[in-house]
Short mmCIF file of C-alpha atoms in Angstrom, two decimals:
data_model
loop_
_atom_site.label_atom_id
_atom_site.label_comp_id
_atom_site.label_asym_id
_atom_site.label_seq_id
_atom_site.Cartn_x
_atom_site.Cartn_y
_atom_site.Cartn_z
CA MET A 1086 -14.41 -12.58 -27.53
CA THR A 1087 -14.25 -10.50 -30.44
CA GLU A 1088 -15.59 -8.83 -32.92
CA LYS A 1089 -15.97 -11.97 -35.57
CA GLU A 1090 -17.23 -13.68 -32.75
CA LEU A 1091 -19.59 -11.58 -31.46
CA VAL A 1092 -21.68 -11.02 -35.20
CA GLU A 1093 -21.64 -15.55 -35.87
CA MET A 1094 -23.66 -15.34 -32.28
CA MET A 1095 -26.00 -13.06 -33.41
CA TYR A 1096 -26.22 -14.00 -36.15
CA GLU A 1097 -27.34 -17.79 -35.11
CA LYS A 1098 -29.35 -16.68 -32.58
CA HIS A 1099 -31.55 -14.27 -35.13
CA LYS A 1100 -30.93 -15.95 -38.80
CA LYS A 1101 -30.21 -11.58 -40.15
CA TRP A 1102 -28.20 -8.95 -39.64
CA LEU A 1103 -30.67 -6.22 -38.62
CA LEU A 1104 -32.86 -6.19 -36.07
CA ASN A 1105 -35.72 -4.53 -34.35
CA SER A 1106 -35.88 -2.64 -31.40
CA ARG A 1107 -37.17 -5.21 -29.05
CA GLU A 1108 -34.49 -7.72 -30.39
CA ALA A 1109 -31.48 -5.34 -30.26
CA ALA A 1110 -32.20 -4.50 -27.00
CA SER A 1111 -32.19 -7.72 -25.72
CA GLU A 1112 -29.04 -8.18 -27.05
CA TRP A 1113 -26.90 -5.27 -25.68
CA GLY A 1114 -29.10 -6.56 -21.71
CA SER A 1115 -31.65 -3.39 -22.07
CA SER A 1116 -35.19 -3.95 -22.55
CA TYR A 1117 -38.02 -2.48 -25.06
CA SER A 1118 -39.16 -0.25 -21.80
CA ALA A 1119 -36.53 0.88 -21.17
CA LEU A 1120 -34.83 2.15 -24.98
CA SER A 1121 -38.79 2.90 -26.37
CA LYS A 1122 -38.01 5.42 -23.04
CA LEU A 1123 -35.35 7.12 -24.06
CA PHE A 1124 -36.98 7.94 -27.76
CA GLY A 1125 -40.11 8.79 -26.14
CA GLY A 1126 -41.83 9.99 -22.98
CA GLU A 1127 -40.86 12.73 -20.41
CA GLU A 1128 -37.42 10.92 -20.13
CA ALA A 1129 -36.56 10.91 -24.46
CA LEU A 1130 -33.49 12.54 -25.02
CA PRO A 1131 -32.88 13.57 -28.53
CA GLU A 1132 -30.84 11.66 -30.48
CA LYS A 1133 -27.90 13.23 -31.23
CA VAL A 1134 -27.19 13.09 -27.92
CA ILE A 1135 -28.16 9.67 -27.49
CA LEU A 1136 -25.67 9.50 -30.14
CA GLN A 1137 -22.45 10.92 -28.60
CA LYS A 1138 -22.80 9.73 -25.44
CA GLN A 1139 -23.20 6.38 -26.86
CA ILE A 1140 -25.44 4.80 -24.69
CA ILE A 1141 -27.07 2.48 -27.04
CA PRO A 1142 -25.73 1.10 -30.11
CA PRO A 1143 -26.09 3.45 -33.20
CA TRP A 1144 -28.94 2.72 -35.52
CA VAL A 1145 -30.90 2.59 -38.99
CA MET A 1146 -33.49 4.13 -40.40
CA PHE A 1147 -35.91 3.14 -42.34
CA GLY A 1148 -39.08 5.72 -42.55
CA GLN A 1149 -39.99 5.76 -39.54
CA LYS A 1150 -38.41 2.25 -37.92
CA ARG A 1151 -34.90 2.37 -36.46
CA MET A 1152 -33.46 -0.59 -37.30
CA TRP A 1153 -29.91 -2.13 -35.91
CA LYS A 1154 -27.13 -3.79 -37.93
CA ILE A 1155 -25.54 -6.70 -35.58
CA THR A 1156 -22.28 -5.30 -37.16
CA GLU A 1157 -22.80 -2.30 -35.18
CA ILE A 1158 -24.03 -4.13 -31.64
CA ALA A 1159 -21.17 -5.55 -32.16
CA LYS A 1160 -18.80 -3.10 -32.01
CA TRP A 1161 -20.93 -1.12 -29.58
CA LEU A 1162 -21.03 -4.17 -26.40
CA LEU A 1163 -17.15 -4.65 -27.20
CA GLU A 1164 -15.94 -0.92 -26.93
CA THR A 1165 -18.22 -0.30 -23.90
CA GLU A 1166 -17.32 -2.84 -22.00
CA LYS A 1167 -13.44 -1.59 -22.46
CA GLY A 1168 -14.66 2.20 -21.43
CA THR A 1169 -15.75 0.24 -17.85
CA GLN A 1170 -12.64 -2.04 -18.01
CA SER A 1171 -10.43 0.85 -17.68
#
């Protein structure tokens, strides 16, 4: 599947370009709970580490809220898929 096809599929499903934590986590096959633990609690990681290690797709901040662009999710999914196939 191409990045364009992934973006179109996600847009058709959500009818928006930015996804909240719950919606975004479901798109890359995680749970909201697991995502929340990355940013808070005993197992929290610094944001810089999360981005450097590409644990999840990059996000944008709106005030105190993290949102994910469907284009970034699609790009991340394809890049991490290539990395696991090597």
